[in-house]
C-alpha cells in the first residue's frame, strides 16, 4: 500500500511539474501560422516538431484515423526529460488555416520556409542559439529541405522518414497490396508522368486512384517527387539522428538504412516494436498494427523520447 501511495505521489508530482503549452503565432503568407510551445527550461535544447502528411494537426491527430495526440505525447515526454518543443499546424490547416486560402496549394519548399520562420521566432523569443528540426514521416523531407540552409539549426532528427523519392515510395505501396493489381498500370503511368513534371487528367484514372492523384494536389506531388531524401541528407553538415520503428507499415527499415548510407556520420537507431505513429506493437499482424493508429488510449513508446532526448543532450 505504501509503495502504491508513493507511486501515485510521484505521478502527481510529474503532472504538476509538466509545463503548460503556450500558444504562439508568426506571420504566414496571408495570415498567422500557429503552434504550441512547451519550454521546461530556457537552457534546454529546443526542438521544432514538423508534422507528417495530410491533415495532421500540431498534436499529431488526423481526421482520417490517427488519434491519441502523438506529437502532444512526444512533447510532454520530452518536457519530462528537460527538452523544449514547438509543435505546429501546417499552413492552411487548423490554427494556421488563415495562412493560405487552399491548404493543398503548398510545396515542400514552402513548408521548409515556414520551418525557418519558426526557428527564427523561437531563437528570438527564447535567446537560444539554434533549434533542432524533428520531421515525422513527410515532415522528415521538410526537415531535410530546410536544413539545406543550416542557419539557426542545431541538427536534424528524421523519424519514420522515407529514404527514397516519394514516387518510388508510392509505387512500392501500390504494389504491396495484391488488390491493387488491376490498378497498377494506370497508377504507375500517372507516377511516371508526374515524376517528369507533367500533370495527368485525374478523371481518366480508375476511380480508386482518383483521390491519390486529384488535380489540386498534383502541383505538390510534382515538387515533392523531385527530391531524393538520401541526396538531401548527404549535403547536411549538422548532426543527424535517424529514428525508425521496425514495425512501421508505411516506411520500412531499409529507408532508414538508405538515409544512413547517404549520411554515414548520422546516428541510426532502430526502435524494436515501434510502428509508424510511434506506438508499441506486438507481433506482425498488420491489422492489429493498423488498429493502434486510432487507439487514443494507447501511449507512444517511451523509447522514442528517450532516444531523442539522449541525442540532443549529447
PDB file of C-alpha atoms in Angstrom, residues 76-287:
ATOM      1  CA  UNK A  76       5.129  16.023 -22.904  1.00  0.00           C
ATOM      2  CA  UNK A  77       7.592  13.127 -22.728  1.00  0.00           C
ATOM      3  CA  UNK A  78      10.452  15.338 -23.923  1.00  0.00           C
ATOM      4  CA  UNK A  79       9.490  18.068 -21.435  1.00  0.00           C
ATOM      5  CA  UNK A  80       9.762  15.480 -18.671  1.00  0.00           C
ATOM      6  CA  UNK A  81      13.306  14.877 -19.914  1.00  0.00           C
ATOM      7  CA  UNK A  82      14.077  18.599 -19.901  1.00  0.00           C
ATOM      8  CA  UNK A  83      13.726  19.221 -23.647  1.00  0.00           C
ATOM      9  CA  UNK A  84      11.638  22.063 -25.089  1.00  0.00           C
ATOM     10  CA  UNK A  85       9.398  21.591 -28.126  1.00  0.00           C
ATOM     11  CA  UNK A  86       7.404  23.698 -30.524  1.00  0.00           C
ATOM     12  CA  UNK A  87       4.755  21.751 -32.447  1.00  0.00           C
ATOM     13  CA  UNK A  88       2.939  23.437 -35.300  1.00  0.00           C
ATOM     14  CA  UNK A  89      -0.090  23.414 -37.571  1.00  0.00           C
ATOM     15  CA  UNK A  90       0.789  23.409 -41.266  1.00  0.00           C
ATOM     16  CA  UNK A  91      -0.141  26.429 -43.363  1.00  0.00           C
ATOM     17  CA  UNK A  92      -3.785  26.328 -44.376  1.00  0.00           C
ATOM     18  CA  UNK A  93      -4.846  23.888 -41.644  1.00  0.00           C
ATOM     19  CA  UNK A  94      -6.308  24.131 -38.130  1.00  0.00           C
ATOM     20  CA  UNK A  95      -4.771  27.070 -36.212  1.00  0.00           C
ATOM     21  CA  UNK A  96      -2.838  28.049 -39.357  1.00  0.00           C
ATOM     22  CA  UNK A  97      -5.949  27.982 -41.557  1.00  0.00           C
ATOM     23  CA  UNK A  98      -5.786  31.710 -42.344  1.00  0.00           C
ATOM     24  CA  UNK A  99      -2.242  31.464 -43.720  1.00  0.00           C
ATOM     25  CA  UNK A 100      -3.423  30.448 -47.208  1.00  0.00           C
ATOM     26  CA  UNK A 101      -6.863  30.023 -48.807  1.00  0.00           C
ATOM     27  CA  UNK A 102      -6.190  26.461 -50.050  1.00  0.00           C
ATOM     28  CA  UNK A 103      -4.290  24.028 -47.837  1.00  0.00           C
ATOM     29  CA  UNK A 104      -3.438  21.967 -50.945  1.00  0.00           C
ATOM     30  CA  UNK A 105      -1.640  24.898 -52.572  1.00  0.00           C
ATOM     31  CA  UNK A 106       1.661  24.077 -50.884  1.00  0.00           C
ATOM     32  CA  UNK A 107       5.104  22.679 -51.595  1.00  0.00           C
ATOM     33  CA  UNK A 108       7.824  21.038 -49.552  1.00  0.00           C
ATOM     34  CA  UNK A 109       9.884  24.181 -50.131  1.00  0.00           C
ATOM     35  CA  UNK A 110       7.086  26.337 -48.680  1.00  0.00           C
ATOM     36  CA  UNK A 111       6.851  24.144 -45.584  1.00  0.00           C
ATOM     37  CA  UNK A 112      10.642  24.390 -45.240  1.00  0.00           C
ATOM     38  CA  UNK A 113      10.423  28.193 -45.399  1.00  0.00           C
ATOM     39  CA  UNK A 114       7.815  28.084 -42.628  1.00  0.00           C
ATOM     40  CA  UNK A 115      10.153  25.895 -40.563  1.00  0.00           C
ATOM     41  CA  UNK A 116      12.883  28.524 -40.851  1.00  0.00           C
ATOM     42  CA  UNK A 117      10.412  31.232 -39.815  1.00  0.00           C
ATOM     43  CA  UNK A 118       9.519  29.211 -36.713  1.00  0.00           C
ATOM     44  CA  UNK A 119      13.214  28.698 -35.937  1.00  0.00           C
ATOM     45  CA  UNK A 120      13.821  32.447 -36.192  1.00  0.00           C
ATOM     46  CA  UNK A 121      10.896  33.184 -33.867  1.00  0.00           C
ATOM     47  CA  UNK A 122      11.955  30.630 -31.277  1.00  0.00           C
ATOM     48  CA  UNK A 123      15.531  31.876 -31.230  1.00  0.00           C
ATOM     49  CA  UNK A 124      14.388  35.485 -30.891  1.00  0.00           C
ATOM     50  CA  UNK A 125      11.799  34.645 -28.211  1.00  0.00           C
ATOM     51  CA  UNK A 126      13.994  32.441 -26.031  1.00  0.00           C
ATOM     52  CA  UNK A 127      17.543  33.540 -26.803  1.00  0.00           C
ATOM     53  CA  UNK A 128      18.593  30.085 -27.979  1.00  0.00           C
ATOM     54  CA  UNK A 129      21.440  29.958 -30.470  1.00  0.00           C
ATOM     55  CA  UNK A 130      19.852  27.200 -32.522  1.00  0.00           C
ATOM     56  CA  UNK A 131      16.855  24.875 -32.779  1.00  0.00           C
ATOM     57  CA  UNK A 132      16.662  21.183 -33.670  1.00  0.00           C
ATOM     58  CA  UNK A 133      14.364  20.142 -36.536  1.00  0.00           C
ATOM     59  CA  UNK A 134      12.356  16.957 -35.978  1.00  0.00           C
ATOM     60  CA  UNK A 135      10.414  15.779 -39.005  1.00  0.00           C
ATOM     61  CA  UNK A 136       7.990  12.871 -38.766  1.00  0.00           C
ATOM     62  CA  UNK A 137       7.012  10.952 -41.911  1.00  0.00           C
ATOM     63  CA  UNK A 138       6.534  13.596 -44.653  1.00  0.00           C
ATOM     64  CA  UNK A 139       7.885  16.116 -42.150  1.00  0.00           C
ATOM     65  CA  UNK A 140      11.284  14.444 -42.411  1.00  0.00           C
ATOM     66  CA  UNK A 141      11.504  15.553 -46.055  1.00  0.00           C
ATOM     67  CA  UNK A 142      10.570  19.086 -44.975  1.00  0.00           C
ATOM     68  CA  UNK A 143      13.301  18.997 -42.323  1.00  0.00           C
ATOM     69  CA  UNK A 144      15.843  17.789 -44.884  1.00  0.00           C
ATOM     70  CA  UNK A 145      14.875  20.547 -47.289  1.00  0.00           C
ATOM     71  CA  UNK A 146      15.018  23.213 -44.566  1.00  0.00           C
ATOM     72  CA  UNK A 147      18.412  22.008 -43.341  1.00  0.00           C
ATOM     73  CA  UNK A 148      19.974  22.665 -46.738  1.00  0.00           C
ATOM     74  CA  UNK A 149      20.224  26.178 -45.248  1.00  0.00           C
ATOM     75  CA  UNK A 150      21.710  25.463 -41.799  1.00  0.00           C
ATOM     76  CA  UNK A 151      21.193  28.954 -40.353  1.00  0.00           C
ATOM     77  CA  UNK A 152      19.827  28.680 -36.818  1.00  0.00           C
ATOM     78  CA  UNK A 153      19.541  24.884 -36.954  1.00  0.00           C
ATOM     79  CA  UNK A 154      21.325  22.685 -34.391  1.00  0.00           C
ATOM     80  CA  UNK A 155      20.723  19.432 -36.234  1.00  0.00           C
ATOM     81  CA  UNK A 156      18.073  17.198 -37.775  1.00  0.00           C
ATOM     82  CA  UNK A 157      16.005  14.328 -36.366  1.00  0.00           C
ATOM     83  CA  UNK A 158      14.330  12.141 -39.001  1.00  0.00           C
ATOM     84  CA  UNK A 159      11.518   9.976 -37.596  1.00  0.00           C
ATOM     85  CA  UNK A 160       9.825   7.390 -39.825  1.00  0.00           C
ATOM     86  CA  UNK A 161      11.153   9.217 -42.869  1.00  0.00           C
ATOM     87  CA  UNK A 162      11.452   7.879 -46.411  1.00  0.00           C
ATOM     88  CA  UNK A 163      14.930   7.319 -47.809  1.00  0.00           C
ATOM     89  CA  UNK A 164      13.701   7.149 -51.414  1.00  0.00           C
ATOM     90  CA  UNK A 165      11.989   9.680 -53.689  1.00  0.00           C
ATOM     91  CA  UNK A 166       8.267   9.778 -52.947  1.00  0.00           C
ATOM     92  CA  UNK A 167       7.324   8.412 -56.362  1.00  0.00           C
ATOM     93  CA  UNK A 168       9.205   5.219 -55.533  1.00  0.00           C
ATOM     94  CA  UNK A 169       7.540   5.031 -52.123  1.00  0.00           C
ATOM     95  CA  UNK A 170       4.042   5.290 -53.619  1.00  0.00           C
ATOM     96  CA  UNK A 171       4.895   2.676 -56.259  1.00  0.00           C
ATOM     97  CA  UNK A 172       6.025   0.262 -53.575  1.00  0.00           C
ATOM     98  CA  UNK A 173       2.887   0.898 -51.510  1.00  0.00           C
ATOM     99  CA  UNK A 174       0.634   0.261 -54.525  1.00  0.00           C
ATOM    100  CA  UNK A 175       2.480  -2.933 -55.389  1.00  0.00           C
ATOM    101  CA  UNK A 176       2.393  -4.196 -51.801  1.00  0.00           C
ATOM    102  CA  UNK A 177      -1.387  -4.646 -51.871  1.00  0.00           C
ATOM    103  CA  UNK A 178      -2.461  -7.550 -54.127  1.00  0.00           C
ATOM    104  CA  UNK A 179      -5.903  -5.921 -54.500  1.00  0.00           C
ATOM    105  CA  UNK A 180      -4.250  -3.117 -56.480  1.00  0.00           C
ATOM    106  CA  UNK A 181      -3.171  -5.404 -59.322  1.00  0.00           C
ATOM    107  CA  UNK A 182      -5.846  -4.111 -61.776  1.00  0.00           C
ATOM    108  CA  UNK A 183      -4.802  -0.517 -60.971  1.00  0.00           C
ATOM    109  CA  UNK A 184      -1.042  -0.817 -61.231  1.00  0.00           C
ATOM    110  CA  UNK A 185      -0.603   0.007 -64.915  1.00  0.00           C
ATOM    111  CA  UNK A 186      -2.641   3.217 -64.648  1.00  0.00           C
ATOM    112  CA  UNK A 187      -1.106   4.169 -61.317  1.00  0.00           C
ATOM    113  CA  UNK A 188       2.461   3.694 -62.483  1.00  0.00           C
ATOM    114  CA  UNK A 189       1.799   5.582 -65.709  1.00  0.00           C
ATOM    115  CA  UNK A 190       0.460   8.501 -63.663  1.00  0.00           C
ATOM    116  CA  UNK A 191       3.523   8.391 -61.424  1.00  0.00           C
ATOM    117  CA  UNK A 192       5.841   8.375 -64.453  1.00  0.00           C
ATOM    118  CA  UNK A 193       4.149  11.488 -65.788  1.00  0.00           C
ATOM    119  CA  UNK A 194       4.189  13.382 -62.501  1.00  0.00           C
ATOM    120  CA  UNK A 195       7.843  12.488 -61.942  1.00  0.00           C
ATOM    121  CA  UNK A 196       8.533  14.017 -65.357  1.00  0.00           C
ATOM    122  CA  UNK A 197       6.895  17.231 -64.141  1.00  0.00           C
ATOM    123  CA  UNK A 198       3.710  16.765 -66.158  1.00  0.00           C
ATOM    124  CA  UNK A 199       0.161  16.779 -64.833  1.00  0.00           C
ATOM    125  CA  UNK A 200      -2.281  13.950 -65.512  1.00  0.00           C
ATOM    126  CA  UNK A 201      -6.013  14.020 -66.215  1.00  0.00           C
ATOM    127  CA  UNK A 202      -7.334  12.597 -62.970  1.00  0.00           C
ATOM    128  CA  UNK A 203     -10.775  11.977 -64.455  1.00  0.00           C
ATOM    129  CA  UNK A 204      -9.306   9.357 -66.809  1.00  0.00           C
ATOM    130  CA  UNK A 205      -7.849   7.295 -63.971  1.00  0.00           C
ATOM    131  CA  UNK A 206      -9.633   4.344 -62.335  1.00  0.00           C
ATOM    132  CA  UNK A 207     -11.937   5.593 -59.581  1.00  0.00           C
ATOM    133  CA  UNK A 208      -9.869   4.170 -56.660  1.00  0.00           C
ATOM    134  CA  UNK A 209      -6.802   6.135 -57.870  1.00  0.00           C
ATOM    135  CA  UNK A 210      -8.516   9.483 -58.308  1.00  0.00           C
ATOM    136  CA  UNK A 211      -8.183  10.637 -54.658  1.00  0.00           C
ATOM    137  CA  UNK A 212      -4.433   9.928 -54.760  1.00  0.00           C
ATOM    138  CA  UNK A 213      -3.888  11.905 -57.965  1.00  0.00           C
ATOM    139  CA  UNK A 214      -6.624  14.528 -57.715  1.00  0.00           C
ATOM    140  CA  UNK A 215      -5.940  17.713 -59.659  1.00  0.00           C
ATOM    141  CA  UNK A 216      -5.488  20.025 -56.662  1.00  0.00           C
ATOM    142  CA  UNK A 217      -2.586  18.010 -55.190  1.00  0.00           C
ATOM    143  CA  UNK A 218      -0.659  17.365 -58.396  1.00  0.00           C
ATOM    144  CA  UNK A 219       1.451  20.509 -58.039  1.00  0.00           C
ATOM    145  CA  UNK A 220       2.509  19.368 -54.582  1.00  0.00           C
ATOM    146  CA  UNK A 221       3.271  15.851 -55.849  1.00  0.00           C
ATOM    147  CA  UNK A 222       5.351  17.065 -58.789  1.00  0.00           C
ATOM    148  CA  UNK A 223       7.539  19.158 -56.498  1.00  0.00           C
ATOM    149  CA  UNK A 224       7.757  16.510 -53.765  1.00  0.00           C
ATOM    150  CA  UNK A 225       8.730  13.829 -56.306  1.00  0.00           C
ATOM    151  CA  UNK A 226      11.724  15.952 -57.369  1.00  0.00           C
ATOM    152  CA  UNK A 227      13.554  15.370 -54.069  1.00  0.00           C
ATOM    153  CA  UNK A 228      15.762  12.419 -53.193  1.00  0.00           C
ATOM    154  CA  UNK A 229      15.991  12.243 -49.378  1.00  0.00           C
ATOM    155  CA  UNK A 230      19.265  10.291 -49.490  1.00  0.00           C
ATOM    156  CA  UNK A 231      20.869  13.067 -51.554  1.00  0.00           C
ATOM    157  CA  UNK A 232      19.464  15.801 -49.333  1.00  0.00           C
ATOM    158  CA  UNK A 233      20.796  14.191 -46.167  1.00  0.00           C
ATOM    159  CA  UNK A 234      24.208  13.713 -47.777  1.00  0.00           C
ATOM    160  CA  UNK A 235      24.565  17.501 -48.090  1.00  0.00           C
ATOM    161  CA  UNK A 236      23.862  18.200 -44.403  1.00  0.00           C
ATOM    162  CA  UNK A 237      26.871  19.044 -42.244  1.00  0.00           C
ATOM    163  CA  UNK A 238      24.895  19.124 -38.984  1.00  0.00           C
ATOM    164  CA  UNK A 239      24.272  16.259 -36.527  1.00  0.00           C
ATOM    165  CA  UNK A 240      21.590  13.882 -37.834  1.00  0.00           C
ATOM    166  CA  UNK A 241      19.570  11.291 -35.935  1.00  0.00           C
ATOM    167  CA  UNK A 242      17.590   8.710 -37.927  1.00  0.00           C
ATOM    168  CA  UNK A 243      14.855   7.005 -35.877  1.00  0.00           C
ATOM    169  CA  UNK A 244      12.914   4.118 -37.371  1.00  0.00           C
ATOM    170  CA  UNK A 245      10.482   1.659 -35.830  1.00  0.00           C
ATOM    171  CA  UNK A 246      10.806  -1.903 -37.052  1.00  0.00           C
ATOM    172  CA  UNK A 247       7.009  -2.374 -37.065  1.00  0.00           C
ATOM    173  CA  UNK A 248       6.369   0.551 -39.438  1.00  0.00           C
ATOM    174  CA  UNK A 249       3.755  -0.387 -42.062  1.00  0.00           C
ATOM    175  CA  UNK A 250       4.467   2.644 -44.264  1.00  0.00           C
ATOM    176  CA  UNK A 251       8.241   3.140 -44.143  1.00  0.00           C
ATOM    177  CA  UNK A 252      10.460   0.053 -43.861  1.00  0.00           C
ATOM    178  CA  UNK A 253      13.796  -0.114 -42.072  1.00  0.00           C
ATOM    179  CA  UNK A 254      15.519  -0.168 -45.471  1.00  0.00           C
ATOM    180  CA  UNK A 255      14.564   3.503 -45.899  1.00  0.00           C
ATOM    181  CA  UNK A 256      16.368   4.389 -42.689  1.00  0.00           C
ATOM    182  CA  UNK A 257      19.360   2.440 -43.948  1.00  0.00           C
ATOM    183  CA  UNK A 258      19.303   4.420 -47.206  1.00  0.00           C
ATOM    184  CA  UNK A 259      19.370   7.669 -45.227  1.00  0.00           C
ATOM    185  CA  UNK A 260      22.286   6.351 -43.174  1.00  0.00           C
ATOM    186  CA  UNK A 261      24.108   5.381 -46.355  1.00  0.00           C
ATOM    187  CA  UNK A 262      23.580   8.896 -47.664  1.00  0.00           C
ATOM    188  CA  UNK A 263      24.978  10.388 -44.454  1.00  0.00           C
ATOM    189  CA  UNK A 264      27.430   7.924 -42.862  1.00  0.00           C
ATOM    190  CA  UNK A 265      28.084  10.327 -39.963  1.00  0.00           C
ATOM    191  CA  UNK A 266      24.418  10.164 -38.927  1.00  0.00           C
ATOM    192  CA  UNK A 267      23.258   8.205 -35.884  1.00  0.00           C
ATOM    193  CA  UNK A 268      20.850   5.426 -36.873  1.00  0.00           C
ATOM    194  CA  UNK A 269      18.606   3.967 -34.185  1.00  0.00           C
ATOM    195  CA  UNK A 270      16.097   1.215 -34.935  1.00  0.00           C
ATOM    196  CA  UNK A 271      13.299   1.042 -32.363  1.00  0.00           C
ATOM    197  CA  UNK A 272      12.070  -2.542 -31.802  1.00  0.00           C
ATOM    198  CA  UNK A 273       8.303  -2.942 -31.635  1.00  0.00           C
ATOM    199  CA  UNK A 274       7.502   0.638 -32.694  1.00  0.00           C
ATOM    200  CA  UNK A 275       5.231   1.485 -35.632  1.00  0.00           C
ATOM    201  CA  UNK A 276       4.780   4.495 -37.918  1.00  0.00           C
ATOM    202  CA  UNK A 277       2.784   6.523 -35.388  1.00  0.00           C
ATOM    203  CA  UNK A 278       5.374   5.749 -32.693  1.00  0.00           C
ATOM    204  CA  UNK A 279       3.167   3.328 -30.786  1.00  0.00           C
ATOM    205  CA  UNK A 280       4.234  -0.064 -29.407  1.00  0.00           C
ATOM    206  CA  UNK A 281       3.156  -3.115 -31.386  1.00  0.00           C
ATOM    207  CA  UNK A 282       3.403  -6.817 -30.543  1.00  0.00           C
ATOM    208  CA  UNK A 283       3.771  -9.326 -33.339  1.00  0.00           C
ATOM    209  CA  UNK A 284       3.476  -8.946 -37.100  1.00  0.00           C
ATOM    210  CA  UNK A 285      -0.293  -8.793 -37.591  1.00  0.00           C
ATOM    211  CA  UNK A 286      -0.819  -5.848 -39.978  1.00  0.00           C
ATOM    212  CA  UNK A 287      -4.460  -5.378 -38.998  1.00  0.00           C
TER     213      UNK A 287
END
